[in-house]
Short mmCIF file of C-alpha atoms and ligand atoms in Angstrom, two decimals:
data_model
loop_
_atom_site.label_atom_id
_atom_site.label_comp_id
_atom_site.label_asym_id
_atom_site.label_seq_id
_atom_site.Cartn_x
_atom_site.Cartn_y
_atom_site.Cartn_z
CA MET A 1 -13.09 -22.75 12.32
CA PRO A 2 -15.50 -25.64 12.88
CA ASP A 3 -19.04 -24.87 12.35
CA GLU A 4 -20.89 -26.33 14.25
CA THR A 5 -19.54 -24.94 17.58
CA LEU A 6 -20.88 -21.74 16.10
CA PHE A 7 -24.09 -22.16 16.25
CA PHE A 8 -25.34 -22.75 19.39
CA ASP A 9 -27.29 -19.48 19.48
CA GLU A 10 -30.18 -20.63 17.20
CA ALA A 11 -31.95 -23.35 17.09
CA LYS A 12 -35.63 -24.34 14.95
CA ILE A 13 -37.56 -26.82 15.82
CA LEU A 14 -40.84 -28.54 16.07
CA VAL A 15 -42.91 -29.35 18.17
CA GLN A 16 -46.53 -31.40 18.28
CA ALA A 17 -48.21 -31.45 21.37
CA GLY A 18 -51.05 -34.43 21.93
CA ASN A 19 -54.20 -35.06 21.00
CA GLY A 20 -56.98 -35.17 23.38
CA GLY A 21 -57.91 -38.67 23.83
CA ASN A 22 -60.90 -39.70 21.94
CA GLY A 23 -64.94 -40.00 24.13
CA CYS A 24 -66.20 -43.92 24.00
CA MET A 25 -68.71 -45.71 22.93
CA SER A 26 -70.18 -47.18 25.23
CA PHE A 27 -74.60 -48.79 26.80
CA ARG A 28 -74.22 -49.63 30.85
CA ARG A 29 -74.51 -53.65 30.97
CA GLU A 30 -76.56 -55.34 33.66
CA LYS A 31 -79.06 -58.54 34.11
CA PHE A 32 -81.44 -58.50 32.95
CA VAL A 33 -81.97 -54.39 32.45
CA PRO A 34 -81.15 -55.29 27.00
CA HIS A 35 -80.34 -51.45 27.07
CA GLY A 36 -78.73 -49.73 29.64
CA GLY A 37 -78.34 -46.53 29.74
CA PRO A 38 -74.95 -45.10 27.72
CA ASP A 39 -71.74 -44.64 29.88
CA GLY A 40 -69.49 -44.44 27.97
CA GLY A 41 -66.01 -42.08 29.18
CA HIS A 42 -64.69 -38.95 28.31
CA GLY A 43 -61.19 -39.06 26.69
CA GLY A 44 -58.02 -37.36 28.41
CA HIS A 45 -56.27 -33.83 27.97
CA GLY A 46 -53.24 -34.71 25.27
CA GLY A 47 -50.21 -32.98 26.97
CA ASN A 48 -49.29 -29.24 26.57
CA VAL A 49 -45.33 -28.65 25.16
CA ILE A 50 -43.76 -26.24 27.44
CA LEU A 51 -41.05 -24.09 27.65
CA ALA A 52 -39.32 -23.87 30.99
CA VAL A 53 -36.18 -20.98 31.65
CA SER A 54 -33.46 -24.13 33.15
CA PRO A 55 -30.26 -21.98 35.22
CA HIS A 56 -28.30 -25.25 33.51
CA LEU A 57 -28.50 -23.86 30.41
CA ASN A 58 -26.28 -21.64 29.12
CA THR A 59 -27.15 -22.04 25.22
CA LEU A 60 -29.00 -24.08 22.91
CA LEU A 61 -27.34 -26.78 21.70
CA SER A 62 -29.43 -30.65 22.98
CA LEU A 63 -32.68 -28.99 21.27
CA ARG A 64 -30.11 -28.46 17.81
CA LYS A 65 -29.67 -32.19 18.69
CA HIS A 66 -33.08 -33.18 18.67
CA PRO A 67 -35.51 -30.74 16.96
CA HIS A 68 -38.44 -32.33 17.27
CA LYS A 69 -40.13 -32.57 20.54
CA LYS A 70 -43.52 -33.99 20.48
CA ALA A 71 -46.41 -34.82 23.91
CA GLU A 72 -47.72 -37.97 24.76
CA ARG A 73 -51.58 -38.05 23.71
CA GLY A 74 -54.19 -38.28 26.59
CA GLY A 75 -55.51 -41.60 27.27
CA HIS A 76 -59.28 -42.73 25.47
CA GLY A 77 -62.18 -42.48 27.83
CA GLN A 78 -64.33 -45.93 28.59
CA GLY A 79 -66.78 -47.44 29.38
CA SER A 80 -68.15 -46.64 33.21
CA ASN A 81 -67.62 -43.77 32.86
CA LYS A 82 -64.11 -43.46 33.13
CA GLN A 83 -61.99 -41.05 32.13
CA GLY A 84 -59.14 -41.12 29.99
CA LYS A 85 -55.86 -40.94 31.31
CA THR A 86 -53.90 -36.36 30.78
CA ALA A 87 -51.11 -36.93 29.37
CA PRO A 88 -48.40 -35.31 30.84
CA ASP A 89 -47.23 -31.62 29.63
CA LEU A 90 -43.78 -32.75 27.77
CA VAL A 91 -41.62 -29.63 29.83
CA ILE A 92 -38.61 -28.37 27.49
CA PRO A 93 -35.70 -26.87 28.74
CA VAL A 94 -34.51 -23.60 27.50
CA PRO A 95 -31.22 -21.35 29.02
CA ARG A 96 -33.31 -17.78 30.57
CA GLY A 97 -32.59 -15.17 27.41
CA THR A 98 -34.16 -17.06 24.05
CA VAL A 99 -36.47 -15.75 22.88
CA VAL A 100 -39.02 -17.54 20.97
CA ARG A 101 -40.91 -16.18 17.88
CA ASP A 102 -43.62 -18.48 15.23
CA ALA A 103 -40.84 -20.04 12.38
CA ASP A 104 -43.97 -19.31 9.33
CA THR A 105 -44.39 -15.67 10.04
CA GLY A 106 -41.56 -14.53 12.84
CA GLU A 107 -44.56 -13.86 15.36
CA MET A 108 -42.54 -13.31 18.79
CA LEU A 109 -44.18 -15.06 20.50
CA ALA A 110 -42.29 -15.49 24.19
CA ASP A 111 -39.37 -13.76 25.81
CA LEU A 112 -38.21 -15.71 28.31
CA VAL A 113 -36.48 -13.72 30.36
CA GLN A 114 -37.14 -14.60 34.42
CA PRO A 115 -36.13 -17.65 36.00
CA ASP A 116 -38.52 -19.66 36.61
CA ALA A 117 -40.78 -17.81 32.86
CA ARG A 118 -42.80 -19.95 31.41
CA ALA A 119 -44.44 -20.01 27.99
CA VAL A 120 -46.62 -22.88 26.61
CA VAL A 121 -46.14 -22.74 23.28
CA ALA A 122 -49.05 -25.84 21.64
CA ARG A 123 -51.64 -26.60 23.87
CA GLY A 124 -53.60 -30.16 23.59
CA GLY A 125 -56.05 -31.12 22.24
CA ARG A 126 -59.07 -31.52 24.91
CA GLY A 127 -59.31 -35.09 25.04
CA GLY A 128 -63.34 -36.82 23.22
CA ARG A 129 -66.87 -36.46 25.25
CA GLY A 130 -68.09 -39.67 25.57
CA ASN A 131 -71.71 -41.02 24.54
CA SER A 132 -73.14 -40.14 27.55
CA ALA A 133 -72.34 -36.44 27.58
CA PHE A 134 -74.48 -36.55 24.37
CA VAL A 135 -78.43 -37.55 25.96
CA SER A 136 -80.52 -35.44 25.14
CA SER A 137 -84.80 -35.66 25.39
CA THR A 138 -84.63 -36.74 21.77
CA ASN A 139 -82.42 -39.36 22.08
CA GLN A 140 -81.42 -41.39 25.36
CA THR A 141 -78.90 -43.92 23.80
CA PRO A 142 -77.12 -41.69 21.45
CA ARG A 143 -74.59 -44.36 19.45
CA PHE A 144 -71.90 -41.11 18.19
CA ALA A 145 -68.68 -40.23 20.45
CA GLU A 146 -66.86 -37.98 19.25
CA LYS A 147 -62.82 -38.49 19.15
CA GLY A 148 -60.12 -36.30 20.57
CA GLU A 149 -58.53 -33.10 19.48
CA PRO A 150 -55.70 -32.83 18.02
CA GLY A 151 -52.39 -31.05 19.49
CA GLU A 152 -51.48 -28.01 18.53
CA ALA A 153 -48.48 -27.99 15.40
CA ARG A 154 -45.93 -25.75 15.10
CA THR A 155 -42.51 -24.64 14.05
CA LEU A 156 -40.36 -22.24 15.93
CA SER A 157 -37.54 -20.22 15.62
CA LEU A 158 -35.03 -20.21 19.26
CA GLU A 159 -32.70 -17.23 19.49
CA LEU A 160 -30.82 -17.27 22.51
CA LYS A 161 -29.54 -13.14 24.02
CA LEU A 162 -27.40 -14.28 27.17
CA LEU A 163 -28.39 -11.95 30.32
CA ALA A 164 -25.59 -10.44 32.13
CA ASP A 165 -24.70 -7.96 34.16
CA VAL A 166 -21.59 -7.40 31.66
CA GLY A 167 -20.41 -7.46 28.74
CA ILE A 168 -16.60 -8.52 28.59
CA ILE A 169 -15.08 -7.35 24.40
CA GLY A 170 -13.21 -6.29 22.56
CA LEU A 171 -10.44 -7.59 19.45
CA PRO A 172 -9.69 -11.69 20.16
CA ASN A 173 -7.03 -12.47 21.69
CA ALA A 174 -7.51 -9.60 24.52
CA GLY A 175 -7.05 -11.51 27.39
CA LYS A 176 -11.82 -11.46 27.70
CA SER A 177 -11.24 -15.41 28.53
CA THR A 178 -8.29 -15.07 30.90
CA PHE A 179 -10.32 -11.81 33.09
CA LEU A 180 -13.91 -13.77 32.83
CA ALA A 181 -11.38 -16.76 34.62
CA ALA A 182 -9.86 -14.85 37.10
CA VAL A 183 -12.57 -13.44 38.21
CA THR A 184 -15.02 -16.38 38.19
CA ALA A 185 -15.37 -19.90 38.98
CA ALA A 186 -16.45 -19.91 35.22
CA LYS A 187 -12.90 -22.18 32.98
CA PRO A 188 -13.39 -20.64 29.21
CA LYS A 189 -10.52 -21.80 26.83
CA ILE A 190 -7.64 -19.41 26.00
CA ALA A 191 -5.29 -19.81 23.83
CA ASN A 192 -2.80 -17.84 21.89
CA TYR A 193 -4.86 -16.74 18.48
CA PRO A 194 -7.94 -14.47 17.79
CA PHE A 195 -11.13 -16.44 17.22
CA THR A 196 -10.16 -18.97 20.76
CA THR A 197 -14.20 -18.07 22.84
CA LEU A 198 -16.70 -18.87 19.52
CA THR A 199 -19.92 -19.09 22.25
CA PRO A 200 -20.27 -16.91 25.02
CA ASN A 201 -19.06 -17.98 27.88
CA LEU A 202 -20.76 -17.21 31.80
CA GLY A 203 -19.35 -16.34 34.98
CA VAL A 204 -21.13 -15.08 38.14
CA ALA A 205 -18.63 -12.97 40.35
CA ILE A 206 -19.79 -11.03 44.05
CA VAL A 207 -18.31 -8.13 44.71
CA ASP A 208 -18.96 -6.69 48.09
CA ASN A 209 -21.59 -9.19 48.58
CA GLN A 210 -23.16 -7.64 44.79
CA ASP A 211 -23.21 -10.95 43.17
CA LEU A 212 -22.38 -9.76 38.84
CA VAL A 213 -23.21 -11.82 36.23
CA LEU A 214 -20.43 -11.40 33.30
CA ALA A 215 -19.60 -13.15 29.88
CA ASP A 216 -16.98 -13.26 28.08
CA ILE A 217 -18.27 -12.19 24.26
CA PRO A 218 -16.24 -13.87 21.48
CA GLY A 219 -13.09 -11.18 19.95
CA LEU A 220 -15.47 -8.60 17.31
CA ILE A 221 -13.59 -7.01 14.31
CA GLU A 222 -13.49 -5.05 11.47
CA GLY A 223 -17.53 -5.22 10.18
CA ALA A 224 -18.46 -6.52 12.85
CA HIS A 225 -22.15 -5.56 13.11
CA ALA A 226 -22.74 -6.54 9.42
CA GLY A 227 -21.46 -10.44 10.29
CA ALA A 228 -18.31 -10.71 9.56
CA GLY A 229 -16.86 -13.20 12.21
CA LEU A 230 -19.61 -13.78 12.80
CA GLY A 231 -20.06 -10.28 14.85
CA ASP A 232 -23.64 -10.36 14.56
CA ARG A 233 -24.73 -13.26 16.07
CA PHE A 234 -21.76 -11.21 18.84
CA LEU A 235 -23.15 -7.98 19.87
CA ARG A 236 -27.02 -9.09 19.98
CA HIS A 237 -25.89 -11.46 23.53
CA THR A 238 -24.29 -7.86 24.39
CA GLU A 239 -27.55 -5.80 23.31
CA ARG A 240 -28.92 -7.27 26.99
CA THR A 241 -26.66 -6.29 28.72
CA ARG A 242 -25.73 -3.73 31.50
CA VAL A 243 -21.71 -1.69 31.14
CA LEU A 244 -19.53 -3.22 29.37
CA ILE A 245 -15.12 -4.00 30.04
CA HIS A 246 -13.61 -3.06 27.08
CA LEU A 247 -10.51 -4.93 27.67
CA LEU A 248 -7.96 -3.47 25.14
CA ASP A 249 -4.23 -5.56 24.20
CA GLY A 250 -1.43 -3.52 25.62
CA ALA A 251 0.32 -6.52 22.68
CA LEU A 252 -1.48 -4.76 20.23
CA ALA A 253 0.65 -1.62 18.20
CA ASP A 254 -1.62 0.64 18.74
CA PRO A 255 -4.81 -0.27 21.10
CA LEU A 256 -6.71 3.60 20.88
CA ALA A 257 -7.59 2.65 17.34
CA ALA A 258 -9.04 -0.71 18.44
CA PHE A 259 -10.86 1.00 20.70
CA GLU A 260 -12.64 3.49 18.15
CA LEU A 261 -12.67 0.22 15.90
CA ILE A 262 -14.45 -2.06 18.37
CA ASN A 263 -17.05 1.85 19.14
CA ARG A 264 -17.58 2.47 15.61
CA GLU A 265 -18.64 -1.54 15.58
CA LEU A 266 -21.53 -0.72 18.06
CA ALA A 267 -22.82 2.03 16.72
CA GLU A 268 -23.29 0.53 13.58
CA TYR A 269 -24.64 -2.35 15.06
CA ASN A 270 -26.78 -0.40 17.32
CA PRO A 271 -26.08 2.92 18.65
CA GLN A 272 -27.98 2.10 22.31
CA LEU A 273 -25.12 -0.72 22.76
CA ALA A 274 -23.18 1.80 22.10
CA ALA A 275 -24.53 3.79 24.45
CA LYS A 276 -23.92 1.61 27.33
CA PRO A 277 -21.66 2.62 29.76
CA GLN A 278 -18.26 1.44 29.55
CA ILE A 279 -14.59 0.51 31.26
CA VAL A 280 -12.31 1.10 29.61
CA ALA A 281 -9.16 -0.92 30.35
CA LEU A 282 -4.89 -1.85 29.54
CA ASN A 283 -4.14 -5.25 29.41
CA LYS A 284 -1.07 -7.06 29.90
CA MET A 285 0.51 -4.68 31.82
CA ASP A 286 2.88 -7.79 32.90
CA LEU A 287 4.12 -7.27 28.99
CA PRO A 288 6.93 -4.00 28.86
CA ASP A 289 5.43 -3.51 25.64
CA ALA A 290 1.78 -2.81 27.88
CA GLN A 291 3.74 -1.42 30.46
CA ALA A 292 4.65 1.49 27.02
CA GLN A 293 1.93 2.10 26.20
CA TRP A 294 -0.34 2.84 29.53
CA ALA A 295 0.86 6.86 29.81
CA ARG A 296 -0.38 7.61 26.03
CA VAL A 297 -3.80 5.26 25.98
CA GLN A 298 -4.88 6.78 29.56
CA LYS A 299 -4.60 10.79 28.56
CA GLY A 300 -5.86 9.25 25.28
CA LEU A 301 -9.59 8.94 27.05
CA ARG A 302 -8.99 11.09 29.62
CA ARG A 303 -9.73 13.48 26.82
CA GLN A 304 -12.60 12.01 26.65
CA ASN A 305 -13.48 11.53 29.68
CA ILE A 306 -13.27 7.76 29.63
CA PRO A 307 -12.16 5.73 33.34
CA ALA A 308 -9.91 3.54 32.52
CA PHE A 309 -7.56 0.45 34.71
CA ALA A 310 -4.56 -1.19 34.05
CA ILE A 311 -5.22 -4.87 34.51
CA SER A 312 -2.83 -8.12 34.26
CA ALA A 313 -6.04 -10.29 33.73
CA ALA A 314 -2.14 -13.55 34.06
CA THR A 315 -1.44 -12.58 37.74
CA GLY A 316 -4.76 -10.88 38.24
CA GLN A 317 -3.12 -7.46 39.14
CA GLY A 318 -5.82 -4.08 38.79
CA VAL A 319 -8.36 -6.81 37.93
CA ARG A 320 -10.44 -6.68 41.64
CA GLU A 321 -10.20 -2.78 40.84
CA LEU A 322 -11.59 -3.17 37.17
CA LEU A 323 -15.13 -5.29 39.28
CA ARG A 324 -15.38 -3.42 41.63
CA ALA A 325 -15.44 0.30 39.00
CA ALA A 326 -18.04 -2.29 37.47
CA ALA A 327 -20.34 -2.73 40.11
CA GLU A 328 -20.61 0.52 41.30
CA GLN A 329 -21.29 0.78 37.69
CA LEU A 330 -24.47 -1.48 37.49
CA ARG A 331 -25.69 0.36 41.23
CA GLU A 332 -25.54 4.00 39.78
CA LEU A 333 -28.27 2.61 36.98
CA PRO A 334 -31.56 2.23 36.28
CA ALA A 335 -33.44 -0.89 37.27
CA ASP A 336 -34.33 -2.65 34.80
CA ALA A 337 -37.65 -2.39 34.12
CA PRO A 338 -38.66 -6.77 33.06
CA SER A 339 -39.66 -6.64 30.33
CA VAL A 340 -42.55 -9.03 30.31
CA VAL A 341 -44.48 -9.42 32.71
CA GLU A 342 -45.67 -12.97 33.89
CA ASP A 343 -47.20 -13.27 36.95
CA GLU A 344 -49.98 -16.88 35.34
CA LEU A 345 -48.55 -18.70 32.37
CA PRO A 346 -48.03 -17.38 28.93
CA VAL A 347 -51.12 -19.19 26.62
CA ILE A 348 -50.13 -18.52 22.81
CA ARG A 349 -52.86 -19.02 21.40
CA PRO A 350 -54.08 -17.40 17.24
CA ALA A 351 -55.54 -15.06 17.09
CA GLU A 352 -58.52 -15.57 14.55
CA ASP A 353 -61.66 -15.56 15.36
CA GLU A 354 -62.21 -19.87 15.90
CA ASN A 355 -66.02 -19.35 14.82
CA ALA A 356 -65.05 -17.72 11.49
CA PHE A 357 -64.55 -19.56 8.49
CA ALA A 358 -63.65 -19.77 4.70
CA ILE A 359 -64.33 -20.80 1.48
CA SER A 360 -62.51 -21.50 -1.78
CA ARG A 361 -62.68 -23.67 -4.99
CA GLU A 362 -60.15 -25.84 -5.14
CA GLY A 363 -60.70 -26.95 -9.07
CA HIS A 364 -64.38 -29.36 -8.81
CA ALA A 365 -64.15 -29.49 -4.81
CA PHE A 366 -65.15 -27.06 -2.57
CA ARG A 367 -62.88 -25.68 0.38
CA VAL A 368 -64.01 -24.88 4.10
CA ARG A 369 -61.42 -23.29 5.81
CA GLY A 370 -61.45 -22.31 9.12
CA ILE A 371 -60.41 -23.27 13.09
CA LYS A 372 -63.01 -24.70 14.72
CA VAL A 373 -65.45 -25.74 11.74
CA GLU A 374 -62.03 -27.79 10.91
CA ARG A 375 -61.51 -29.01 15.26
CA VAL A 376 -64.96 -30.32 14.89
CA ILE A 377 -64.64 -32.59 11.49
CA ALA A 378 -61.30 -33.47 13.69
CA MET A 379 -62.98 -35.16 16.61
CA THR A 380 -65.76 -36.21 14.93
CA ASN A 381 -65.72 -40.16 14.06
CA PHE A 382 -67.06 -41.48 10.25
CA GLU A 383 -67.78 -44.30 11.36
CA GLN A 384 -71.42 -43.73 13.63
CA PRO A 385 -74.10 -42.67 11.25
CA GLU A 386 -74.94 -40.78 14.77
CA ALA A 387 -71.65 -38.14 15.00
CA ILE A 388 -72.81 -38.04 11.13
CA GLN A 389 -75.75 -36.66 12.23
CA ARG A 390 -74.56 -34.37 14.96
CA LEU A 391 -72.05 -33.60 11.96
CA HIS A 392 -74.53 -31.86 9.78
CA ARG A 393 -76.57 -30.18 12.34
CA ILE A 394 -73.44 -28.32 13.31
CA LEU A 395 -72.32 -27.31 9.85
CA GLN A 396 -75.74 -25.95 9.34
CA GLY A 397 -75.76 -24.04 13.53
CA MET A 398 -72.51 -22.12 11.97
CA GLY A 399 -73.80 -21.19 8.47
CA VAL A 400 -71.02 -23.50 6.59
CA THR A 401 -74.22 -24.76 4.79
CA ALA A 402 -75.51 -21.72 4.00
CA ALA A 403 -72.57 -20.42 2.73
CA LEU A 404 -71.64 -23.39 0.89
CA GLU A 405 -75.31 -23.15 -1.07
CA HIS A 406 -74.82 -20.01 -1.52
CA ALA A 407 -70.76 -20.34 -3.49
CA GLY A 408 -73.33 -23.40 -5.79
CA VAL A 409 -72.29 -27.07 -3.89
CA ARG A 410 -74.20 -29.28 -5.71
CA GLU A 411 -76.05 -32.59 -5.24
CA ASP A 412 -72.63 -34.82 -5.70
CA ASP A 413 -69.94 -31.34 -5.32
CA LYS A 414 -67.00 -32.74 -3.11
CA VAL A 415 -66.37 -30.40 -0.11
CA ARG A 416 -63.27 -30.86 2.19
CA ILE A 417 -62.47 -29.77 5.47
CA GLY A 418 -60.12 -30.32 7.36
CA GLU A 419 -58.03 -34.33 5.99
CA VAL A 420 -62.44 -34.76 5.69
CA GLU A 421 -63.52 -35.29 1.45
CA LEU A 422 -67.83 -34.85 2.29
CA GLU A 423 -69.69 -35.64 -0.44
CA TRP A 424 -72.53 -32.77 -0.91
CA ARG A 425 -75.93 -34.33 -0.62
CA GLU A 426 -79.06 -32.37 -0.57
N1 LIG B 1 1.08 -11.87 28.99
C1 LIG B 1 -0.48 -11.84 29.64
N2 LIG B 1 -0.76 -12.71 28.79
C2 LIG B 1 -2.18 -13.01 28.94
C3 LIG B 1 -3.21 -12.06 29.32
N3 LIG B 1 -4.00 -12.46 29.35
C4 LIG B 1 -4.75 -12.51 28.33
N4 LIG B 1 -3.07 -13.14 28.11
C5 LIG B 1 -3.03 -13.65 26.82
O1 LIG B 1 -3.62 -13.56 25.78
C6 LIG B 1 -4.52 -14.53 25.53
C7 LIG B 1 -5.48 -14.46 24.72
O2 LIG B 1 -6.20 -14.89 25.63
P1 LIG B 1 -7.05 -14.91 25.77
O3 LIG B 1 -8.66 -14.83 27.55
O4 LIG B 1 -7.81 -16.20 25.23
O5 LIG B 1 -8.42 -13.91 25.20
P2 LIG B 1 -9.22 -13.92 23.86
O6 LIG B 1 -9.22 -11.99 24.07
O7 LIG B 1 -10.85 -14.74 24.80
O8 LIG B 1 -10.05 -14.08 23.07
P3 LIG B 1 -10.91 -14.47 21.10
O9 LIG B 1 -11.74 -15.77 22.64
O10 LIG B 1 -10.30 -15.03 20.17
O11 LIG B 1 -11.96 -13.31 21.57
C8 LIG B 1 -3.39 -15.86 25.55
O12 LIG B 1 -2.52 -16.38 24.74
C9 LIG B 1 -3.25 -15.98 27.15
O13 LIG B 1 -2.34 -16.50 27.69
C10 LIG B 1 -1.92 -11.21 30.43
O14 LIG B 1 -2.61 -9.98 31.14
N5 LIG B 1 -0.91 -11.58 30.98
MG1 LIG B 2 -11.43 -16.25 24.89
#
């Protein structure tokens, strides 16, 4: 098995939202007016990174090939109060059924189930304010401006759990892909050896004016629940199908044993999977071997109260009846409650208190960590003395200064916040 083709349904990607544009420091220049008022414009907002369901995608292959995704930064503010331009969002298409987790914490961030589902996975930074925003009664000519806020960055692990009404399962070579090709416009690869299908194929069949989405799942083998033949990945796709068509290979010596084997794998992987409604069909009925098996298979299944069909996916014999039975079974099931309610864009934010901070020692230096304090530092332009004065006022207001003093900071000690190292002055 060429292993590159095996993992299209998982991807790890790095998303980086755009930084906000810097605010501008500028003063109005007018004839005969020596010092005009401040007119530095604000920076534009950085682009968000958004995952959006696309009906044209079936796998995560394109993301595996291009795992680094970066949105643009906002435009910088300019004089004459000109605001920087807002950067466009970076919209990444993903297949329907993509489950998004934070790769570092494992926390589930979004389950993109609806056909138009979207999620903001990294928020662009706010634009820095221009100096015109900092005019106050004590400072009519502020000589500083904020830098843009850094955009969020995170590593995501994506996992595709296909969404289909009907999952077609069975041993390798049972004829699952042949069946899908017979009832839909899908053109899966078909061949007379096991593991021809390595990633699920989707197709849409129309039965009595009802759309039926079918997923042809790669063949399952003994030990699949524990990962044999990558079976656990394939079983995962069946979790979100609502009805199973279980195909038995009529050319086998004992199709009923194959039926039991697959059912054991379903149950060991997830008992709810084994409880899903199944419609069973003996395939390859055009072959004399299969015809000879039919009576015994039918009897064995009837004993368990399981409806059995006899089909030939190759000639089309019995396939419409099988499909209709699946459609009927679906109609009898209660409608699934949507697994996520998405009436607005879910924005994923850290759950922590933004104002909280913590102080620790790093050798002889002090380290201050916290969302807001690190953001303020990143937005300070250290080339502007007034910006540094303002930073000190903010740190005082937040209680960072007092906390550092309490922790024993002395003259000339180093204090690290974000990527900046400050020297302590009384
Ligand atoms: N005679 C006969 N052959 C069939 C029938 N259905 C499928 N086959 C053949 O059986 C072989 C396997 O068919 P596939 O559709 O590739 O089987 P699969 O279940 O998708 O196999 P995997 O993808 O390996 O799990 C191919 O050579 C098909 O031509 C049938 O109804 N009659
Ligand atoms: Mg196949």
